[in-house]
């Protein structure tokens, strides 16, 4: 009855060791895959960062070279600045992924290896105990009167049982510690991963919105008009816009009076509406040809294309 009880205990120890072995193998498999995927995500994020830097530089260089379409120039400049900021946040994202997600999970390669060594040692101890028990049984059946050898074999069995019991207890403690750490690390790593992604994408939305806003404010019609004006000038054709503005600033006079009547103010104001802004034009009520020249020093307020600002584009 005692031997059957001992065999049962040995079988329980063996079953426990096999359960631990399966558990560790399963953890090693999925944690290894998780580490591989997280590492791949981190590397691809670094690749996107590099391409983002190229895009930011391209927008900046294009903005620097653009001398005709001023609203497009301003839009590209703002895009370059904000894209550069986004890549700075992406670099921070990469560093946090490496330190808070990939590295803790990658440690489980060595951890699982150590646990597997402990499981193997315990299984060997159980097998050694079983072997000693079988030798004792054979000795009793062959030489029941050889008390010296039987006593010696019984001592070997007790020693093997003690070793297996100590190994089983140590394995149990090791597995409990492993499971506690595994649960904590997986939970923490996944939470850190989602937090890192949330922080980055929140910042990315903020700066991508600025890029979108800057490009939506590009005045296509005005830039096209400016291109046509520069194209005409390149052909040697007079600038019709400047001629039109000059003619608007002058009034036809008859008998010393301006055609602009009904105002006691020596100046009256009108607005010339274009596609993107209102241009204020001051018109002299009396011709300087017949009156005083006191207003000759006041220049018309023309729009300066070189100082284009997005806040006045629309």
Short mmCIF file of C-alpha atoms in Angstrom, two decimals:
data_model
loop_
_atom_site.label_atom_id
_atom_site.label_comp_id
_atom_site.label_asym_id
_atom_site.label_seq_id
_atom_site.Cartn_x
_atom_site.Cartn_y
_atom_site.Cartn_z
CA UNK A 1 0.00 0.00 0.00
CA UNK A 2 2.88 2.33 0.85
CA UNK A 3 4.61 1.63 -2.45
CA UNK A 4 1.39 2.30 -4.36
CA UNK A 5 1.08 5.57 -2.46
CA UNK A 6 4.67 6.43 -3.33
CA UNK A 7 4.07 5.65 -6.99
CA UNK A 8 1.04 7.92 -6.94
CA UNK A 9 3.12 10.75 -5.51
CA UNK A 10 5.77 10.19 -8.16
CA UNK A 11 3.15 10.20 -10.87
CA UNK A 12 1.73 13.46 -9.52
CA UNK A 13 5.18 15.04 -9.59
CA UNK A 14 5.64 13.87 -13.17
CA UNK A 15 2.24 15.25 -14.22
CA UNK A 16 3.06 18.56 -12.56
CA UNK A 17 6.38 18.76 -14.40
CA UNK A 18 4.71 17.99 -17.73
CA UNK A 19 2.06 20.65 -17.07
CA UNK A 20 4.83 23.19 -16.39
CA UNK A 21 6.65 22.08 -19.51
CA UNK A 22 3.55 22.65 -21.68
CA UNK A 23 2.89 25.99 -20.03
CA UNK A 24 6.40 27.26 -20.63
CA UNK A 25 6.46 26.04 -24.23
CA UNK A 26 3.17 27.81 -24.91
CA UNK A 27 4.43 31.04 -23.32
CA UNK A 28 7.69 30.85 -25.23
CA UNK A 29 5.86 30.38 -28.52
CA UNK A 30 3.45 33.29 -28.21
CA UNK A 31 5.76 35.69 -26.40
CA UNK A 32 8.35 35.05 -29.09
CA UNK A 33 5.81 35.82 -31.81
CA UNK A 34 4.64 38.92 -29.91
CA UNK A 35 8.22 40.15 -29.61
CA UNK A 36 8.82 39.56 -33.32
CA UNK A 37 5.69 41.48 -34.33
CA UNK A 38 6.41 44.39 -31.96
CA UNK A 39 9.96 44.57 -33.24
CA UNK A 40 8.68 44.61 -36.82
CA UNK A 41 6.24 47.42 -35.99
CA UNK A 42 9.08 49.41 -34.43
CA UNK A 43 11.33 48.92 -37.46
CA UNK A 44 8.56 49.89 -39.89
CA UNK A 45 7.79 52.95 -37.79
CA UNK A 46 11.45 53.95 -38.07
CA UNK A 47 11.18 53.49 -41.83
CA UNK A 48 8.10 55.76 -41.93
CA UNK A 49 10.02 58.31 -39.84
CA UNK A 50 12.84 58.33 -42.40
CA UNK A 51 10.38 58.80 -45.27
CA UNK A 52 8.64 61.54 -43.30
CA UNK A 53 11.94 63.38 -42.92
CA UNK A 54 12.42 63.14 -46.68
CA UNK A 55 8.92 64.49 -47.28
CA UNK A 56 9.47 67.41 -44.89
CA UNK A 57 12.76 68.31 -46.59
CA UNK A 58 11.16 68.04 -50.02
CA UNK A 59 8.37 70.43 -49.02
CA UNK A 60 10.92 72.87 -47.60
CA UNK A 61 13.14 72.78 -50.69
CA UNK A 62 10.12 73.19 -52.98
CA UNK A 63 8.93 76.15 -50.89
CA UNK A 64 12.36 77.78 -51.07
CA UNK A 65 12.48 77.41 -54.85
CA UNK A 66 8.89 78.56 -55.49
CA UNK A 67 8.96 82.25 -56.47
CA UNK A 68 5.73 82.60 -58.43
CA UNK A 69 2.89 80.91 -56.53
CA UNK A 70 3.17 82.69 -53.22
CA UNK A 71 0.23 81.06 -51.44
CA UNK A 72 1.54 77.62 -52.45
CA UNK A 73 4.98 78.64 -51.21
CA UNK A 74 3.56 79.60 -47.81
CA UNK A 75 1.48 76.40 -47.61
CA UNK A 76 4.45 74.16 -48.37
CA UNK A 77 6.59 75.98 -45.83
CA UNK A 78 4.02 75.38 -43.07
CA UNK A 79 3.68 71.73 -44.14
CA UNK A 80 7.44 71.24 -43.94
CA UNK A 81 7.59 72.68 -40.43
CA UNK A 82 4.72 70.56 -39.10
CA UNK A 83 5.86 67.37 -40.84
CA UNK A 84 9.24 67.81 -39.21
CA UNK A 85 7.60 68.11 -35.79
CA UNK A 86 5.58 64.95 -36.45
CA UNK A 87 8.78 63.02 -37.20
CA UNK A 88 10.25 64.22 -33.90
CA UNK A 89 7.24 62.75 -32.10
CA UNK A 90 7.60 59.57 -34.17
CA UNK A 91 11.22 59.23 -33.03
CA UNK A 92 10.04 59.47 -29.42
CA UNK A 93 7.43 56.82 -30.22
CA UNK A 94 10.13 54.49 -31.56
CA UNK A 95 12.36 54.91 -28.50
CA UNK A 96 9.46 54.19 -26.15
CA UNK A 97 8.40 51.11 -28.12
CA UNK A 98 11.91 49.73 -27.88
CA UNK A 99 12.34 50.37 -24.15
CA UNK A 100 8.82 49.72 -22.83
CA UNK A 101 7.47 47.02 -25.17
CA UNK A 102 10.08 45.14 -27.19
CA UNK A 103 12.83 44.85 -24.59
CA UNK A 104 10.69 43.47 -21.68
CA UNK A 105 9.14 40.83 -23.95
CA UNK A 106 12.47 39.87 -25.51
CA UNK A 107 13.78 38.96 -22.04
CA UNK A 108 11.44 35.96 -22.00
CA UNK A 109 13.70 34.05 -24.36
CA UNK A 110 16.22 33.52 -21.55
CA UNK A 111 13.55 33.27 -18.84
CA UNK A 112 11.72 30.46 -20.62
CA UNK A 113 15.03 28.72 -21.27
CA UNK A 114 15.82 28.68 -17.54
CA UNK A 115 12.34 27.39 -16.68
CA UNK A 116 12.68 24.60 -19.24
CA UNK A 117 15.98 23.56 -17.67
CA UNK A 118 14.25 23.36 -14.27
CA UNK A 119 11.40 21.29 -15.71
CA UNK A 120 13.83 18.93 -17.39
CA UNK A 121 15.75 18.51 -14.14
CA UNK A 122 12.54 17.68 -12.28
CA UNK A 123 11.46 15.11 -14.88
CA UNK A 124 14.87 13.47 -14.63
CA UNK A 125 14.55 13.34 -10.84
CA UNK A 126 11.12 11.68 -11.14
CA UNK A 127 12.48 9.14 -13.64
CA UNK A 128 15.45 8.45 -11.37
CA UNK A 129 13.09 7.80 -8.47
CA UNK A 130 11.01 5.44 -10.59
CA UNK A 131 14.15 3.63 -11.69
CA UNK A 132 15.29 3.11 -8.09
CA UNK A 133 11.88 1.79 -7.14
CA UNK A 134 11.96 -0.73 -9.97
CA UNK A 135 15.45 -1.89 -8.91
CA UNK A 136 14.20 -2.35 -5.35
CA UNK A 137 11.24 -4.41 -6.51
CA UNK A 138 13.48 -6.65 -8.65
CA UNK A 139 15.92 -7.12 -5.78
CA UNK A 140 13.14 -8.15 -3.41
CA UNK A 141 11.78 -10.62 -5.90
CA UNK A 142 15.17 -12.19 -6.74
CA UNK A 143 16.96 -12.03 -3.39
CA UNK A 144 14.37 -11.57 -0.64
CA UNK A 145 16.86 -12.76 1.96
CA UNK A 146 19.62 -10.29 1.06
CA UNK A 147 18.70 -7.68 3.62
CA UNK A 148 21.89 -5.67 3.14
CA UNK A 149 21.28 -5.02 -0.57
CA UNK A 150 17.57 -4.44 0.03
CA UNK A 151 18.34 -1.90 2.77
CA UNK A 152 20.81 -0.18 0.47
CA UNK A 153 18.30 -0.07 -2.36
CA UNK A 154 15.67 1.34 -0.01
CA UNK A 155 18.09 4.12 0.95
CA UNK A 156 18.63 4.90 -2.74
CA UNK A 157 14.87 5.09 -3.26
CA UNK A 158 14.44 7.42 -0.28
CA UNK A 159 17.24 9.63 -1.53
CA UNK A 160 15.78 9.80 -5.03
CA UNK A 161 12.33 10.52 -3.61
CA UNK A 162 13.73 13.35 -1.49
CA UNK A 163 15.55 14.84 -4.48
CA UNK A 164 12.39 14.65 -6.57
CA UNK A 165 10.35 16.23 -3.78
CA UNK A 166 12.81 19.11 -3.38
CA UNK A 167 12.96 19.59 -7.14
CA UNK A 168 9.17 19.52 -7.38
CA UNK A 169 8.81 22.16 -4.68
CA UNK A 170 11.47 24.34 -6.30
CA UNK A 171 9.83 23.94 -9.71
CA UNK A 172 6.46 24.93 -8.28
CA UNK A 173 7.90 28.08 -6.73
CA UNK A 174 9.73 28.89 -9.94
CA UNK A 175 6.57 28.45 -12.02
CA UNK A 176 4.49 30.62 -9.68
CA UNK A 177 7.13 33.37 -9.92
CA UNK A 178 7.29 32.97 -13.70
CA UNK A 179 3.51 33.15 -14.07
CA UNK A 180 3.28 36.24 -11.87
CA UNK A 181 5.96 38.03 -13.84
CA UNK A 182 4.52 36.90 -17.19
CA UNK A 183 1.05 38.25 -16.38
CA UNK A 184 2.45 41.58 -15.17
CA UNK A 185 4.82 42.05 -18.10
CA UNK A 186 2.27 41.20 -20.78
CA UNK A 187 -0.31 43.52 -19.24
CA UNK A 188 2.18 46.36 -18.75
CA UNK A 189 3.74 45.98 -22.21
CA UNK A 190 0.39 46.00 -24.00
CA UNK A 191 -0.85 48.98 -21.97
CA UNK A 192 2.37 50.85 -22.75
CA UNK A 193 2.02 50.00 -26.43
CA UNK A 194 -1.50 51.40 -26.64
CA UNK A 195 -0.59 54.45 -24.57
CA UNK A 196 2.41 55.20 -26.81
CA UNK A 197 0.24 54.90 -29.91
CA UNK A 198 -2.49 57.10 -28.45
CA UNK A 199 -0.05 59.84 -27.45
CA UNK A 200 1.65 59.84 -30.84
CA UNK A 201 -1.54 59.82 -32.89
CA UNK A 202 -3.05 62.59 -30.76
CA UNK A 203 -0.03 64.77 -31.53
CA UNK A 204 0.00 63.65 -35.16
CA UNK A 205 -3.64 64.67 -35.59
CA UNK A 206 -2.83 68.11 -34.19
CA UNK A 207 0.03 68.78 -36.60
CA UNK A 208 -1.49 67.01 -39.60
CA UNK A 209 -4.50 69.30 -39.09
CA UNK A 210 -2.20 72.28 -39.40
CA UNK A 211 -0.77 70.83 -42.61
CA UNK A 212 -4.27 70.29 -43.98
CA UNK A 213 -5.32 73.81 -43.04
CA UNK A 214 -2.25 75.38 -44.64
CA UNK A 215 -2.78 73.54 -47.92
CA UNK A 216 -6.52 74.25 -47.98
CA UNK A 217 -5.69 77.96 -47.82
CA UNK A 218 -3.68 77.85 -51.06
CA UNK A 219 -5.35 80.31 -53.42
CA UNK A 220 -5.21 78.54 -56.78
CA UNK A 221 -6.85 81.35 -58.75
CA UNK A 222 -4.57 84.03 -57.39
CA UNK A 223 -1.45 81.92 -57.95
CA UNK A 224 -2.59 81.22 -61.50
CA UNK A 225 -3.10 84.94 -62.13
CA UNK A 226 0.36 85.61 -60.78
CA UNK A 227 1.80 82.94 -63.07
CA UNK A 228 0.04 84.44 -66.08
CA UNK A 229 1.38 87.86 -65.13
CA UNK A 230 4.94 86.54 -64.86
CA UNK A 231 4.48 84.62 -68.11
CA UNK A 232 3.39 87.81 -69.91
CA UNK A 233 6.33 89.70 -68.49
CA UNK A 234 8.66 86.95 -69.69
CA UNK A 235 7.33 87.47 -73.23
CA UNK A 236 7.91 91.20 -72.94
CA UNK A 237 4.21 92.06 -72.75
CA UNK A 238 3.35 94.95 -70.37
CA UNK A 239 1.79 93.95 -67.09
CA UNK A 240 -1.96 94.55 -67.65
CA UNK A 241 -2.68 94.37 -63.95
CA UNK A 242 -0.30 97.19 -63.11
CA UNK A 243 -1.66 99.24 -66.01
CA UNK A 244 -5.20 98.64 -64.81
CA UNK A 245 -4.33 99.72 -61.29
CA UNK A 246 -2.62 102.85 -62.58
CA UNK A 247 -5.64 103.75 -64.68
CA UNK A 248 -7.97 103.13 -61.74
CA UNK A 249 -5.95 105.53 -59.59
CA UNK A 250 -6.55 108.32 -62.06
CA UNK A 251 -9.84 110.02 -62.97
CA UNK A 252 -10.76 111.72 -66.19
CA UNK A 253 -11.03 115.48 -65.64
CA UNK A 254 -13.30 117.91 -67.43
CA UNK A 255 -12.92 121.72 -67.09
CA UNK A 256 -10.74 121.26 -64.02
CA UNK A 257 -13.23 119.00 -62.17
CA UNK A 258 -13.04 115.31 -61.42
CA UNK A 259 -15.70 112.89 -62.60
CA UNK A 260 -16.01 111.75 -58.98
CA UNK A 261 -18.62 114.10 -57.51
CA UNK A 262 -20.79 114.44 -54.44
CA UNK A 263 -18.13 114.53 -51.78
CA UNK A 264 -16.55 117.40 -49.96
CA UNK A 265 -13.54 115.26 -49.06
CA UNK A 266 -10.64 115.95 -51.44
CA UNK A 267 -10.25 112.14 -51.54
CA UNK A 268 -12.83 109.47 -52.04
CA UNK A 269 -12.27 105.76 -51.56
CA UNK A 270 -13.27 102.83 -53.66
CA UNK A 271 -12.52 99.07 -53.61
CA UNK A 272 -11.31 96.88 -56.39
CA UNK A 273 -12.45 93.30 -55.68
CA UNK A 274 -10.13 90.49 -56.73
CA UNK A 275 -10.35 86.72 -56.18
CA UNK A 276 -8.59 86.74 -52.83
CA UNK A 277 -8.60 90.22 -51.32
CA UNK A 278 -9.91 93.77 -51.37
CA UNK A 279 -7.44 96.34 -52.59
CA UNK A 280 -7.87 99.79 -51.24
CA UNK A 281 -7.35 102.49 -53.92
CA UNK A 282 -7.25 106.22 -53.15
CA UNK A 283 -8.51 108.42 -55.96
CA UNK A 284 -7.65 112.10 -56.16
CA UNK A 285 -10.70 114.33 -56.54
CA UNK A 286 -8.79 117.12 -58.32
CA UNK A 287 -6.23 116.67 -61.00
CA UNK A 288 -2.73 117.64 -59.98
CA UNK A 289 -2.36 119.10 -63.45
CA UNK A 290 -4.79 121.91 -62.51
CA UNK A 291 -4.51 121.95 -58.74
CA UNK A 292 -1.91 121.69 -56.00
CA UNK A 293 0.70 118.92 -55.95
CA UNK A 294 0.40 118.38 -52.22
CA UNK A 295 -0.83 114.79 -52.66
CA UNK A 296 1.91 113.63 -55.00
CA UNK A 297 3.85 112.08 -52.15
CA UNK A 298 1.04 109.69 -51.17
CA UNK A 299 1.54 106.36 -52.91
CA UNK A 300 -1.25 103.94 -53.78
CA UNK A 301 -1.56 100.94 -51.50
CA UNK A 302 -0.65 98.06 -53.74
CA UNK A 303 -0.51 94.48 -52.60
CA UNK A 304 2.99 93.19 -52.02
CA UNK A 305 3.17 89.58 -53.28
CA UNK A 306 6.51 88.94 -51.61
CA UNK A 307 4.99 89.41 -48.18
CA UNK A 308 2.11 87.02 -48.65
CA UNK A 309 0.74 85.62 -45.44
CA UNK A 310 -1.68 82.71 -45.00
CA UNK A 311 -3.85 84.67 -42.59
CA UNK A 312 -4.90 87.03 -45.45
CA UNK A 313 -5.20 84.41 -48.17
CA UNK A 314 -8.91 83.87 -47.59
#
